Amino acid sequence: MPGFDKKDIHLDVSGDVLTIRAERHSEHEENDKKNKYVRCERSYGAYTREFDLSGVQADEIKAKYENGVLKLMLPKKTETLPKSQHLEIE
C-alpha cells in the first residue's frame, strides 16, 4: 500500500469479514517570487477491500505496516476431526 501513511489505514473485523480501508489526501503548491500561484495540485485516493475469514482465527490476527507494505498474519483455525466411536449391538 505505497503512498499511504499508517494512520490512514483502518482494519476492521466484522463476523467473518476483514475490511481494509485507506484514504490519502495530498496538496502541493508552488509560488513564484511575487507569491502568486504557479501551480496548485490536490489529489485524493481511496482503497477498500474485503476478505473472507471463515478459515481464520479472527481473534489472533496481527498486522504490521512498514515501508509501504501491509503484512497480515492470519492463523488458520484448527480443524477438529469428528471422533470415531464404537457402538455395541444390543
C-alpha positions as CSV (number, residue, x, y, z in Angstrom):
1,M,0.0,0.0,0.0
2,P,2.6,2.5,-1.0
3,G,1.7,6.2,-0.6
4,F,-0.5,5.6,2.4
5,D,0.5,6.6,6.0
6,K,0.0,4.1,8.8
7,K,-2.6,6.4,10.5
8,D,-4.7,6.4,7.3
9,I,-5.1,2.6,7.1
10,H,-8.1,1.1,9.0
11,L,-8.6,-2.7,9.6
12,D,-12.0,-3.9,10.8
13,V,-13.2,-7.4,11.5
14,S,-17.0,-7.9,11.5
15,G,-18.2,-11.5,11.7
16,D,-16.2,-13.5,9.2
17,V,-15.2,-10.5,7.1
18,L,-11.9,-8.4,7.2
19,T,-12.2,-5.0,5.7
20,I,-9.2,-2.9,4.8
21,R,-9.8,0.8,4.2
22,A,-7.3,3.5,3.4
23,E,-7.6,7.2,2.3
24,R,-5.0,9.7,1.4
25,H,-5.1,13.4,0.7
26,S,-2.3,15.5,-0.7
27,E,-1.7,19.1,-1.6
28,H,1.2,20.7,-3.4
29,E,1.5,24.4,-4.0
30,E,4.2,26.3,-6.0
31,N,4.6,30.0,-5.8
32,D,6.7,32.4,-7.8
33,K,8.8,35.3,-6.3
34,K,5.8,37.6,-6.1
35,N,3.9,35.0,-4.0
36,K,1.5,34.3,-6.8
37,Y,0.5,30.7,-7.7
38,V,2.3,29.0,-10.4
39,R,0.8,25.6,-9.7
40,C,-1.6,24.2,-7.1
41,E,-2.4,20.4,-7.1
42,R,-4.7,18.4,-4.9
43,S,-5.2,14.7,-5.0
44,Y,-7.3,12.1,-3.2
45,G,-7.2,8.4,-3.2
46,A,-9.2,5.7,-1.5
47,Y,-8.8,1.9,-1.2
48,T,-11.2,-0.7,0.1
49,R,-11.0,-4.5,0.1
50,E,-12.9,-7.2,2.0
51,F,-11.7,-10.7,2.7
52,D,-13.4,-13.8,4.0
53,L,-12.2,-15.1,7.4
54,S,-14.2,-18.3,7.7
55,G,-11.0,-20.4,8.0
56,V,-9.1,-18.0,10.2
57,Q,-8.8,-17.4,14.0
58,A,-10.1,-13.8,13.9
59,D,-9.1,-13.0,17.5
60,E,-5.4,-13.8,16.7
61,I,-4.9,-11.7,13.6
62,K,-1.8,-9.5,13.6
63,A,-0.9,-6.6,11.3
64,K,2.3,-4.8,10.5
65,Y,2.9,-1.8,8.2
66,E,6.4,-0.9,7.1
67,N,7.8,0.9,4.0
68,G,4.5,0.8,2.2
69,V,3.9,-3.0,2.8
70,L,1.0,-4.1,4.9
71,K,1.6,-7.6,6.3
72,L,-1.2,-9.6,7.9
73,M,-0.6,-12.8,9.9
74,L,-3.8,-14.9,9.7
75,P,-3.5,-18.1,11.7
76,K,-5.6,-20.9,10.4
77,K,-8.4,-22.4,12.5
78,T,-7.5,-25.9,13.8
79,E,-9.9,-28.4,12.4
80,T,-11.5,-30.7,14.9
81,L,-11.9,-34.1,13.3
82,P,-15.0,-36.0,14.4
83,K,-14.2,-38.6,17.0
84,S,-14.8,-42.2,16.0
85,Q,-17.0,-44.1,18.3
86,H,-17.6,-47.9,18.7
87,L,-21.3,-48.9,19.1
88,E,-22.4,-52.0,20.8
89,I,-25.1,-54.2,19.2
90,E,-28.0,-55.0,21.5
